[in-house]
Amino acid sequence: MPELPEVETVRRGIAPVLEGRVLTRVLARRPDLRIPLPENFAGRIEGRRVEHVGRRAKYLLLRLEGDLVLLIHLGMSGRITIHPGEKLAQIEAGPHDHVLFETDGGDSLVYNDPRRFGLMTLAEGAALDSHPLLAKLGPEPLGNMFTGPHLSSALKGRSSSIKAALLDQRVVSGLGNIYVCEALYRARISPRRKASSVAGARAERLVPIIRQVLEEAIAAGGSTLKDYAKADGELGYFQHNFSVYGRAGEACAAEGCGRPISQIVQQGRSTFFCPGCQI
DNA sequence: ACACGCTCCTGAACGC
DNA sequence: TGCGTTCAGGAGCGTG
């Protein structure tokens, strides 16, 4: 499932195909994803040039000429496949191929999303930061604003678990279930610990670890876990090795530990952690 | 203001 | 083999 590293990998995959190119044809094969597509969605973006492919948290931001931005969220199962040298007419769309794009470079892109937890919408470029989907997002975990003091003050006074706090996109944006589990494991912090007790020294320690976990995943090309594919459609290109996620019952790999990884449920989500290492 | 549960959706995995 | 059930989860929204 796409979290920040996967979205960044998709961004890097599609940017060379899109940047500087005109979207000559856009086909929406259904009126909605998780939320309705904007009125006249295809018509509003057809004929516009893609100036830049950016990212904010887990949102892809396609800046189009005319101060329009196409926001894309991949949700749980969204993927973008590049069809090099193919026109839309040549593509036989499958049942979950919801939105198709063709560029004047002669390539096409297909947005596929079986569970339709993803979304696409349009925003005015000048008011992008105040768009409802982006306005409340916390700092980028790989950016300069995400610091020990920031995290510490965000956690102070929170009665929820540190797991829940790190999943809250207002605290830090872009983390999902997998990388929160991985970061807490590496930081040796229990996911059950109260967020307020992580404020201070533990928060200072956690920030560089979160960065490290994300950077390693990005470097590896993102995760191909389950229904996620690389942007260029190369399935099985990369298998990310998680330390705890999905490893319930397996021995903790930390030196001298070897205790079985636990799986619990927090806020209705699976949490994986080592009850020996993480305090 | 905060915390939590509910909800959307479908395919994969599991159990009988 | 086949059918029914459970689970996975991002994040907006409603409720307490």
Short mmCIF file of C-alpha atoms (C1' of nucleotides) in Angstrom, two decimals, chain A residues 58 73 115 117 245 269-270, chain C residues 7-13:
data_model
loop_
_atom_site.label_atom_id
_atom_site.label_comp_id
_atom_site.label_asym_id
_atom_site.label_seq_id
_atom_site.Cartn_x
_atom_site.Cartn_y
_atom_site.Cartn_z
CA LYS A 58 0.96 11.07 -0.09
CA HIS A 73 -4.06 10.16 -3.97
CA ARG A 115 -10.63 -0.57 -3.95
CA PHE A 117 -9.78 4.51 -1.81
CA TYR A 245 5.61 -5.39 9.56
CA ARG A 269 -5.08 -1.21 12.58
CA SER A 270 -2.54 -3.95 12.95
"C1'" DC C 7 -9.09 -9.06 6.93
"C1'" DA C 8 -6.32 -5.29 4.94
"C1'" DG C 9 -6.33 -0.04 5.45
"C1'" DG C 10 -6.18 6.20 4.28
"C1'" DA C 11 -8.52 9.52 5.94
"C1'" DG C 12 -12.89 12.25 6.19
"C1'" DC C 13 -16.60 12.48 9.11
#
